[in-house]
């Protein structure tokens, strides 16, 4: 394990190459269904080998080994214990749970406007347009290119429509413009050579700002050489400068979120040298492969992943291991895996100074506890079915790593996508916490409006997502406050069901919603597994129908909702869907209650102002409304109760107007409803009971107040 600028390789039967991040954590499920976890905290290059027994062989080539054991005994408890150790995830702004649209290759601002407009015209729910490196002036951070004049005004136009903007920033800063000079003036640190005689002056002396420094110059997207900020700076000057650059640029371009890329860190064309003559002949960064200075760059055991690829070294596609970080107190050899984590932390901590609002940071490279500061996309995947399939696993894995705000590039980043693949990817991607369509430069457009069938599928799948965003947001609150997962495998809820251990293409939202997407070309049905429990279909064609336990073949049309099922015994909050979260949040609340025989149903609703800063990064101090719901029923009638666990007068949620109950065996007496003992008049045009499906709909305008002054309620009714 060693953070590398290498995308996922889902086309191979088994790939053990290094990827963007490092997470030395594993969980084991024993034969009795009990689980435990092990975390090995180490930031050096390392490898793990499994063998019969079973046994595990762990090797690291530096640092220390700090091990922690988590006894569980359930899988969810293991993750909860792990997150108590490394830190709970951040709570994204509400708008960050909306659909996001991006591509590398917008030739101009007009090209971006065209894509956004056609998707809005097609009725696609959309909250977050993106700008990739195209918007920059010669790929320099904190700049705006000539073809993007008018970008600030367009951003304001997006804000007026209730949308938000995320733009990309790379860590490598070109060393001949004002941002770098301000860093030097602020005594910010950059990764440096260990000694002055290691500095390649044939490169260094070209740049007056860097000429008399030991800063290690590399080559990334900008046209000229770059320096890499040392976010581990022990005096914090680097992070203060970094936040200042964001804040200054934000005055020009009022972006809402930050996407940080290339932070393994990545460097293009890192070369080698065995002599000074050889080095001087190379115009790009080179690292020693012989002599006394090569001990860190060519260690005695460079780990299996390096051995597997001929001609590669630890420094391949990155900086020399002999570099100095943490204000020259540490070797880059020991801290490289921390680079993405440290940049995410610095960027997250800049948000109050930059936007003054809660936001979202998306990082490519991650390390344990990265989830405290941001989310993650699964990297530069490929437009192929295998990558769609493994994206399901990736989303579940990163929830185990404490990074629940995660998703894949919908439709695939590299290569040419196609209509069916893009459609199915939207049907799955609508259920990833981070839901973004993104593709590469030179590839055809693949936004959903390109194909009418994809636009239709996206409207349906994203419409469902937006309908249940209050539930998804409540799950993120539970992750941030208590350290739970948002997306989880089936075995997290059913660890003693051995069949669930083999299920890698279905997943759960929390404990209540199960998603079984179609992931194969030409697929029309999904062979879905239903653990022994009460399950109701939420697909339009079979809505409210109970599902048999075991394997069922469920229809998965191209023109309908992804197969989604809800578990009995739960209460899910929701709001009618609009095309932005800004508009959706204004709609009255609803709840879906699912009945389980001889058991109460329970659920919760978390609601806040959506994008206000969490005081002192302590969610316990955050103004919020947190309702806990319960529903019980008998042959006599039903009782729905709410208790406000935390109620802040600074938060003003809409009223709860609609209650839907699935699996209710008797017809309620709609004229006998009482709220806290007082009679309630229902809107009978929206209130009904269907005996064939045992479905109850209850509705009345301003039925139940969820404001802070109303800390409890009881809605009761009798049966006919």
CSV table of C-alpha atoms in Angstrom, one decimal, residues 257-654:
chain,number,residue,atom,x,y,z
A,257,UNK,CA,-17.0,23.6,-2.7
A,258,UNK,CA,-13.5,22.4,-3.4
A,259,UNK,CA,-12.4,19.4,-5.4
A,260,UNK,CA,-8.7,18.5,-4.7
A,261,UNK,CA,-7.0,16.2,-7.1
A,262,UNK,CA,-3.5,14.9,-7.9
A,263,UNK,CA,-2.7,14.8,-4.2
A,264,UNK,CA,-0.8,11.5,-3.8
A,265,UNK,CA,1.0,13.7,-4.7
A,266,UNK,CA,1.3,13.1,-8.4
A,267,UNK,CA,4.2,14.3,-10.5
A,268,UNK,CA,4.7,13.8,-14.3
A,269,UNK,CA,7.7,12.0,-15.7
A,270,UNK,CA,9.8,11.6,-12.6
A,271,UNK,CA,13.2,10.5,-13.9
A,272,UNK,CA,16.3,8.7,-12.4
A,273,UNK,CA,20.0,9.5,-12.2
A,274,UNK,CA,23.1,7.7,-11.2
A,275,UNK,CA,25.5,10.6,-11.7
A,276,UNK,CA,25.5,14.4,-11.6
A,277,UNK,CA,26.2,14.5,-15.4
A,278,UNK,CA,23.2,12.3,-16.0
A,279,UNK,CA,21.1,14.5,-13.8
A,280,UNK,CA,22.0,17.7,-15.4
A,281,UNK,CA,21.0,16.3,-18.7
A,282,UNK,CA,17.4,15.8,-17.5
A,283,UNK,CA,15.2,18.9,-17.5
A,284,UNK,CA,12.7,17.4,-15.2
A,285,UNK,CA,12.7,16.1,-11.6
A,286,UNK,CA,15.0,13.1,-11.2
A,287,UNK,CA,15.7,11.0,-8.2
A,288,UNK,CA,18.9,9.1,-7.3
A,289,UNK,CA,19.0,5.3,-7.9
A,290,UNK,CA,22.6,4.8,-6.8
A,291,UNK,CA,25.1,6.2,-4.3
A,292,UNK,CA,24.6,7.3,-0.7
A,293,UNK,CA,21.6,9.5,-1.5
A,294,UNK,CA,19.6,6.7,-2.9
A,295,UNK,CA,18.9,4.8,0.3
A,296,UNK,CA,15.3,6.1,0.7
A,297,UNK,CA,14.4,6.1,-3.0
A,298,UNK,CA,15.8,2.6,-3.6
A,299,UNK,CA,15.3,0.9,-0.2
A,300,UNK,CA,16.4,-2.7,0.3
A,301,UNK,CA,12.7,-3.8,0.2
A,302,UNK,CA,10.5,-1.4,-1.8
A,303,UNK,CA,7.3,-3.6,-1.3
A,304,UNK,CA,5.7,-6.0,-3.6
A,305,UNK,CA,3.8,-3.5,-5.7
A,306,UNK,CA,7.0,-1.9,-6.9
A,307,UNK,CA,8.6,-5.3,-7.7
A,308,UNK,CA,5.6,-6.2,-9.8
A,309,UNK,CA,6.2,-3.5,-12.4
A,310,UNK,CA,9.4,-3.4,-14.2
A,311,UNK,CA,11.4,-0.1,-14.1
A,312,UNK,CA,9.3,1.5,-11.3
A,313,UNK,CA,10.5,2.9,-8.0
A,314,UNK,CA,8.9,4.3,-4.9
A,315,UNK,CA,9.3,7.7,-6.5
A,316,UNK,CA,7.7,6.8,-9.8
A,317,UNK,CA,5.0,9.4,-10.7
A,318,UNK,CA,5.7,11.3,-7.5
A,319,UNK,CA,8.5,13.2,-5.7
A,320,UNK,CA,11.9,11.9,-4.5
A,321,UNK,CA,11.7,10.0,-1.2
A,322,UNK,CA,14.7,11.9,0.2
A,323,UNK,CA,12.6,15.1,0.2
A,324,UNK,CA,11.9,16.9,3.5
A,325,UNK,CA,8.5,17.7,4.9
A,326,UNK,CA,7.0,18.9,8.2
A,327,UNK,CA,9.2,22.0,8.0
A,328,UNK,CA,12.2,19.7,7.3
A,329,UNK,CA,11.7,17.5,10.3
A,330,UNK,CA,10.5,14.4,8.4
A,331,UNK,CA,11.5,12.5,5.3
A,332,UNK,CA,9.0,12.4,2.5
A,333,UNK,CA,9.7,8.7,2.5
A,334,UNK,CA,7.8,8.5,5.8
A,335,UNK,CA,5.0,11.0,5.1
A,336,UNK,CA,4.0,10.6,1.4
A,337,UNK,CA,0.9,8.6,2.3
A,338,UNK,CA,-0.3,11.5,4.5
A,339,UNK,CA,-0.2,14.1,1.7
A,340,UNK,CA,-3.8,13.8,0.5
A,341,UNK,CA,-5.0,13.6,4.1
A,342,UNK,CA,-3.0,16.7,5.1
A,343,UNK,CA,-4.2,18.7,2.1
A,344,UNK,CA,-7.8,17.7,2.8
A,345,UNK,CA,-7.5,18.8,6.4
A,346,UNK,CA,-6.0,22.2,5.3
A,347,UNK,CA,-8.7,22.7,2.7
A,348,UNK,CA,-11.5,21.8,5.1
A,349,UNK,CA,-10.1,24.1,7.8
A,350,UNK,CA,-10.1,26.9,5.2
A,351,UNK,CA,-13.9,26.7,4.5
A,352,UNK,CA,-15.0,29.1,7.3
A,353,UNK,CA,-12.6,31.8,6.0
A,354,UNK,CA,-13.4,31.1,2.4
A,355,UNK,CA,-17.2,30.7,2.1
A,356,UNK,CA,-18.4,31.2,5.6
A,357,UNK,CA,-20.7,28.3,5.1
A,358,UNK,CA,-20.6,24.5,5.4
A,359,UNK,CA,-19.5,22.9,2.2
A,360,UNK,CA,-17.9,19.8,0.8
A,361,UNK,CA,-14.3,18.9,0.0
A,362,UNK,CA,-13.7,16.0,-2.4
A,363,UNK,CA,-10.2,14.4,-2.3
A,364,UNK,CA,-8.6,11.8,-4.5
A,365,UNK,CA,-6.0,10.5,-2.1
A,366,UNK,CA,-7.1,9.4,1.4
A,367,UNK,CA,-5.8,8.0,4.6
A,368,UNK,CA,-7.4,6.9,7.9
A,369,UNK,CA,-9.5,9.8,9.3
A,370,UNK,CA,-9.7,11.6,5.9
A,371,UNK,CA,-13.4,11.3,6.3
A,372,UNK,CA,-13.3,14.0,9.0
A,373,UNK,CA,-12.4,16.5,6.4
A,374,UNK,CA,-14.0,15.5,3.1
A,375,UNK,CA,-15.4,12.9,0.8
A,376,UNK,CA,-13.8,10.8,-2.0
A,377,UNK,CA,-14.6,9.8,-5.5
A,378,UNK,CA,-13.3,6.4,-6.6
A,379,UNK,CA,-10.9,7.9,-9.1
A,380,UNK,CA,-10.3,7.7,-12.8
A,381,UNK,CA,-12.4,4.7,-13.7
A,382,UNK,CA,-13.2,3.5,-17.2
A,383,UNK,CA,-16.4,3.4,-19.1
A,384,UNK,CA,-16.9,-0.4,-18.9
A,385,UNK,CA,-19.3,-2.7,-17.1
A,386,UNK,CA,-16.7,-4.1,-14.9
A,387,UNK,CA,-16.0,-0.7,-13.4
A,388,UNK,CA,-19.7,-0.1,-12.8
A,389,UNK,CA,-19.8,-3.5,-10.9
A,390,UNK,CA,-16.8,-2.8,-8.7
A,391,UNK,CA,-18.1,0.7,-7.9
A,392,UNK,CA,-20.7,-0.9,-5.7
A,393,UNK,CA,-17.9,-2.5,-3.7
A,394,UNK,CA,-15.9,0.7,-3.6
A,395,UNK,CA,-18.7,2.7,-2.1
A,396,UNK,CA,-19.3,0.1,0.6
A,397,UNK,CA,-15.5,-0.2,1.3
A,398,UNK,CA,-15.1,3.6,1.9
A,399,UNK,CA,-18.0,3.6,4.3
A,400,UNK,CA,-16.0,1.1,6.3
A,401,UNK,CA,-13.0,3.4,6.1
A,402,UNK,CA,-15.0,6.2,7.6
A,403,UNK,CA,-15.6,8.1,4.4
A,404,UNK,CA,-19.3,7.8,3.7
A,405,UNK,CA,-19.5,10.7,1.3
A,406,UNK,CA,-18.2,8.7,-1.7
A,407,UNK,CA,-19.2,7.7,-5.2
A,408,UNK,CA,-17.8,6.8,-8.6
A,409,UNK,CA,-17.6,8.8,-11.8
A,410,UNK,CA,-21.0,8.0,-13.3
A,411,UNK,CA,-20.9,6.6,-16.9
A,412,UNK,CA,-17.1,6.2,-16.5
A,413,UNK,CA,-14.2,8.7,-16.8
A,414,UNK,CA,-11.8,7.1,-19.3
A,415,UNK,CA,-13.0,5.8,-22.6
A,416,UNK,CA,-16.2,6.2,-24.6
A,417,UNK,CA,-19.3,5.5,-22.7
A,418,UNK,CA,-22.5,4.3,-24.3
A,419,UNK,CA,-26.3,4.7,-23.8
A,420,UNK,CA,-27.1,1.5,-21.9
A,421,UNK,CA,-24.0,1.7,-19.6
A,422,UNK,CA,-24.6,5.3,-18.8
A,423,UNK,CA,-28.3,4.6,-18.1
A,424,UNK,CA,-27.5,1.8,-15.7
A,425,UNK,CA,-24.7,3.8,-14.0
A,426,UNK,CA,-27.2,6.6,-13.3
A,427,UNK,CA,-29.6,4.1,-11.9
A,428,UNK,CA,-26.9,3.0,-9.5
A,429,UNK,CA,-25.1,6.3,-9.0
A,430,UNK,CA,-28.3,8.0,-7.8
A,431,UNK,CA,-27.9,5.9,-4.7
A,432,UNK,CA,-24.2,6.8,-4.0
A,433,UNK,CA,-23.9,9.5,-1.3
A,434,UNK,CA,-21.6,11.4,-3.7
A,435,UNK,CA,-23.5,11.3,-7.1
A,436,UNK,CA,-21.6,12.8,-10.0
A,437,UNK,CA,-21.3,12.3,-13.7
A,438,UNK,CA,-17.8,13.0,-15.0
A,439,UNK,CA,-15.7,12.1,-18.0
A,440,UNK,CA,-12.4,12.8,-19.6
A,441,UNK,CA,-11.0,15.2,-22.1
A,442,UNK,CA,-11.5,14.2,-25.7
A,443,UNK,CA,-14.4,11.9,-24.9
A,444,UNK,CA,-17.9,12.4,-26.3
A,445,UNK,CA,-20.4,14.1,-23.9
A,446,UNK,CA,-22.1,11.7,-21.6
A,447,UNK,CA,-24.4,13.9,-19.5
A,448,UNK,CA,-27.9,12.4,-19.2
A,449,UNK,CA,-29.5,14.8,-21.6
A,450,UNK,CA,-27.5,13.3,-24.5
A,451,UNK,CA,-29.8,10.3,-24.7
A,452,UNK,CA,-33.6,10.5,-24.1
A,453,UNK,CA,-33.6,7.1,-22.4
A,454,UNK,CA,-30.8,8.1,-20.0
A,455,UNK,CA,-32.5,11.4,-19.3
A,456,UNK,CA,-35.7,9.5,-18.4
A,457,UNK,CA,-33.9,7.0,-16.2
A,458,UNK,CA,-31.9,9.8,-14.5
A,459,UNK,CA,-35.1,11.8,-13.8
A,460,UNK,CA,-36.7,8.7,-12.2
A,461,UNK,CA,-33.7,7.5,-10.2
A,462,UNK,CA,-32.6,11.0,-9.1
A,463,UNK,CA,-36.3,11.9,-8.4
A,464,UNK,CA,-36.4,9.0,-5.9
A,465,UNK,CA,-33.1,10.1,-4.4
A,466,UNK,CA,-34.3,13.7,-3.9
A,467,UNK,CA,-37.6,12.3,-2.5
A,468,UNK,CA,-35.7,10.5,0.2
A,469,UNK,CA,-32.9,13.0,0.8
A,470,UNK,CA,-34.1,13.8,4.3
A,471,UNK,CA,-33.5,10.1,5.1
A,472,UNK,CA,-30.0,10.2,3.5
A,473,UNK,CA,-29.2,13.4,5.3
A,474,UNK,CA,-30.3,11.8,8.6
A,475,UNK,CA,-27.9,8.9,7.9
A,476,UNK,CA,-25.0,11.3,7.3
A,477,UNK,CA,-25.9,13.0,10.6
A,478,UNK,CA,-25.7,9.6,12.4
A,479,UNK,CA,-22.3,9.1,10.8
A,480,UNK,CA,-21.1,12.5,11.9
A,481,UNK,CA,-22.5,12.4,15.4
A,482,UNK,CA,-22.3,8.7,16.3
A,483,UNK,CA,-19.8,7.2,13.8
A,484,UNK,CA,-22.1,5.0,11.7
A,485,UNK,CA,-22.0,3.9,8.1
A,486,UNK,CA,-24.4,5.4,5.5
A,487,UNK,CA,-24.0,2.7,2.9
A,488,UNK,CA,-23.5,-0.8,4.2
A,489,UNK,CA,-23.4,-4.4,2.9
A,490,UNK,CA,-26.2,-6.7,3.7
A,491,UNK,CA,-24.1,-8.7,6.1
A,492,UNK,CA,-23.8,-5.6,8.3
A,493,UNK,CA,-27.5,-6.1,9.2
A,494,UNK,CA,-27.6,-9.9,8.8
A,495,UNK,CA,-24.1,-11.2,9.9
A,496,UNK,CA,-25.4,-14.6,10.8
A,497,UNK,CA,-26.9,-15.1,7.3
A,498,UNK,CA,-24.0,-16.7,5.4
A,499,UNK,CA,-25.6,-15.9,2.1
A,500,UNK,CA,-25.1,-12.2,2.7
A,501,UNK,CA,-21.3,-12.6,2.9
A,502,UNK,CA,-21.3,-13.3,-0.8
A,503,UNK,CA,-23.5,-10.4,-1.8
A,504,UNK,CA,-21.4,-7.7,-3.4
A,505,UNK,CA,-23.9,-6.1,-5.9
A,506,UNK,CA,-26.6,-5.1,-3.5
A,507,UNK,CA,-26.3,-2.6,-0.6
A,508,UNK,CA,-28.3,-0.8,2.0
A,509,UNK,CA,-29.0,2.9,2.8
A,510,UNK,CA,-28.7,2.6,6.6
A,511,UNK,CA,-30.8,-0.3,8.0
A,512,UNK,CA,-34.0,0.3,6.0
A,513,UNK,CA,-33.5,0.7,2.2
A,514,UNK,CA,-32.0,-2.1,0.0
A,515,UNK,CA,-30.9,-1.3,-3.5
A,516,UNK,CA,-30.3,-4.1,-6.1
A,517,UNK,CA,-29.1,-2.3,-9.3
A,518,UNK,CA,-28.8,-3.9,-12.7
A,519,UNK,CA,-25.0,-3.9,-13.5
A,520,UNK,CA,-24.6,-6.1,-16.6
A,521,UNK,CA,-25.1,-5.4,-20.3
A,522,UNK,CA,-28.4,-6.6,-21.6
A,523,UNK,CA,-29.7,-7.4,-18.1
A,524,UNK,CA,-33.5,-7.1,-17.6
A,525,UNK,CA,-33.9,-8.8,-14.2
A,526,UNK,CA,-31.8,-8.8,-11.0
A,527,UNK,CA,-31.4,-12.0,-9.1
A,528,UNK,CA,-31.7,-10.3,-5.8
A,529,UNK,CA,-31.3,-11.8,-2.3
A,530,UNK,CA,-33.8,-10.9,0.5
A,531,UNK,CA,-32.6,-11.8,4.0
A,532,UNK,CA,-35.3,-13.4,6.2
A,533,UNK,CA,-37.3,-10.3,7.2
A,534,UNK,CA,-40.2,-8.2,6.0
A,535,UNK,CA,-39.5,-6.4,2.7
A,536,UNK,CA,-41.7,-4.1,0.6
A,537,UNK,CA,-41.1,-3.1,-3.0
A,538,UNK,CA,-40.8,0.6,-3.8
A,539,UNK,CA,-40.8,0.0,-7.6
A,540,UNK,CA,-43.7,1.6,-9.3
A,541,UNK,CA,-45.0,-1.7,-10.9
A,542,UNK,CA,-45.0,-3.6,-7.6
A,543,UNK,CA,-45.2,-0.8,-5.1
A,544,UNK,CA,-46.0,-2.0,-1.6
A,545,UNK,CA,-45.8,-5.7,-2.5
A,546,UNK,CA,-44.2,-7.9,0.1
A,547,UNK,CA,-41.1,-9.8,-1.1
A,548,UNK,CA,-40.4,-13.5,-0.3
A,549,UNK,CA,-37.2,-14.2,1.6
A,550,UNK,CA,-34.4,-15.8,-0.3
A,551,UNK,CA,-33.5,-15.1,-4.0
A,552,UNK,CA,-36.0,-13.4,-6.2
A,553,UNK,CA,-35.8,-12.4,-9.8
A,554,UNK,CA,-37.0,-8.8,-9.8
A,555,UNK,CA,-37.6,-6.8,-13.0
A,556,UNK,CA,-35.1,-4.1,-13.8
A,557,UNK,CA,-36.4,-2.2,-16.8
A,558,UNK,CA,-34.4,0.5,-18.5
A,559,UNK,CA,-37.4,2.8,-18.2
A,560,UNK,CA,-38.2,2.4,-14.6
A,561,UNK,CA,-36.9,2.8,-11.1
A,562,UNK,CA,-33.8,0.9,-9.9
A,563,UNK,CA,-35.0,-2.1,-7.9
A,564,UNK,CA,-35.4,-0.6,-4.4
A,565,UNK,CA,-37.0,-2.2,-1.3
A,566,UNK,CA,-37.8,-1.1,2.2
A,567,UNK,CA,-37.5,-3.2,5.3
A,568,UNK,CA,-40.4,-3.6,7.7
A,569,UNK,CA,-40.2,-1.9,11.1
A,570,UNK,CA,-38.9,1.5,10.0
A,571,UNK,CA,-40.0,5.1,9.5
A,572,UNK,CA,-38.3,7.1,6.7
A,573,UNK,CA,-38.6,10.8,6.4
A,574,UNK,CA,-38.9,12.3,2.9
A,575,UNK,CA,-40.0,15.4,0.9
A,576,UNK,CA,-41.5,15.9,-2.5
A,577,UNK,CA,-38.7,16.2,-5.0
A,578,UNK,CA,-37.9,19.3,-7.0
A,579,UNK,CA,-35.0,19.8,-9.4
A,580,UNK,CA,-32.8,21.3,-6.7
A,581,UNK,CA,-32.3,20.6,-3.1
A,582,UNK,CA,-32.9,24.3,-2.5
A,583,UNK,CA,-36.4,24.0,-3.7
A,584,UNK,CA,-37.0,20.5,-2.2
A,585,UNK,CA,-36.2,21.7,1.3
A,586,UNK,CA,-39.2,24.0,1.2
A,587,UNK,CA,-41.7,21.2,0.7
A,588,UNK,CA,-43.7,19.7,3.5
A,589,UNK,CA,-42.3,16.6,5.1
A,590,UNK,CA,-43.7,13.1,4.7
A,591,UNK,CA,-42.9,9.8,6.4
A,592,UNK,CA,-43.1,6.3,5.1
A,593,UNK,CA,-44.0,3.8,7.9
A,594,UNK,CA,-43.4,0.1,7.2
A,595,UNK,CA,-45.1,-2.4,9.4
A,596,UNK,CA,-43.4,-5.5,10.7
A,597,UNK,CA,-45.6,-8.1,12.5
A,598,UNK,CA,-45.4,-7.9,16.3
A,599,UNK,CA,-42.9,-5.1,16.2
A,600,UNK,CA,-42.9,-1.4,16.5
A,601,UNK,CA,-41.6,0.8,13.7
A,602,UNK,CA,-39.0,3.5,14.4
A,603,UNK,CA,-37.1,6.2,12.6
A,604,UNK,CA,-35.7,9.7,12.8
A,605,UNK,CA,-35.5,13.0,11.0
A,606,UNK,CA,-32.4,15.3,11.2
A,607,UNK,CA,-32.9,18.8,9.9
A,608,UNK,CA,-30.7,21.9,10.1
A,609,UNK,CA,-30.2,25.0,8.1
A,610,UNK,CA,-28.4,23.0,5.4
A,611,UNK,CA,-25.1,24.9,5.1
A,612,UNK,CA,-24.4,26.7,8.3
A,613,UNK,CA,-21.0,26.1,9.9
A,614,UNK,CA,-20.8,23.6,12.7
A,615,UNK,CA,-19.5,25.5,15.8
A,616,UNK,CA,-16.0,24.4,16.8
A,617,UNK,CA,-16.5,21.4,14.4
A,618,UNK,CA,-18.6,19.9,17.3
A,619,UNK,CA,-21.9,18.7,16.0
A,620,UNK,CA,-23.2,18.6,19.6
A,621,UNK,CA,-23.2,22.4,19.5
A,622,UNK,CA,-24.9,22.6,16.1
A,623,UNK,CA,-28.4,24.2,15.9
A,624,UNK,CA,-30.6,21.4,14.7
A,625,UNK,CA,-33.9,19.6,15.0
A,626,UNK,CA,-33.7,15.9,15.6
A,627,UNK,CA,-36.9,14.0,15.8
A,628,UNK,CA,-37.3,10.4,16.8
A,629,UNK,CA,-40.4,8.6,15.6
A,630,UNK,CA,-42.3,5.5,16.7
A,631,UNK,CA,-45.3,3.7,15.4
A,632,UNK,CA,-47.2,0.9,17.0
A,633,UNK,CA,-50.4,-0.8,15.9
A,634,UNK,CA,-52.9,-3.4,17.1
A,635,UNK,CA,-56.3,-4.7,16.1
A,636,UNK,CA,-57.7,-1.6,17.7
A,637,UNK,CA,-55.7,1.1,15.9
A,638,UNK,CA,-52.4,2.8,15.5
A,639,UNK,CA,-50.3,5.3,17.4
A,640,UNK,CA,-47.6,7.5,15.7
A,641,UNK,CA,-45.4,9.5,18.1
A,642,UNK,CA,-42.6,11.9,17.8
A,643,UNK,CA,-40.0,13.1,20.4
A,644,UNK,CA,-37.6,15.9,19.6
A,645,UNK,CA,-34.3,14.8,21.0
A,646,UNK,CA,-32.7,18.2,20.2
A,647,UNK,CA,-34.8,21.2,19.2
A,648,UNK,CA,-33.2,24.5,18.3
A,649,UNK,CA,-35.4,27.6,17.8
A,650,UNK,CA,-32.8,28.7,15.2
A,651,UNK,CA,-34.0,25.9,12.8
A,652,UNK,CA,-37.5,26.1,11.3
A,653,UNK,CA,-38.4,22.9,9.5
A,654,UNK,CA,-41.5,22.6,7.3
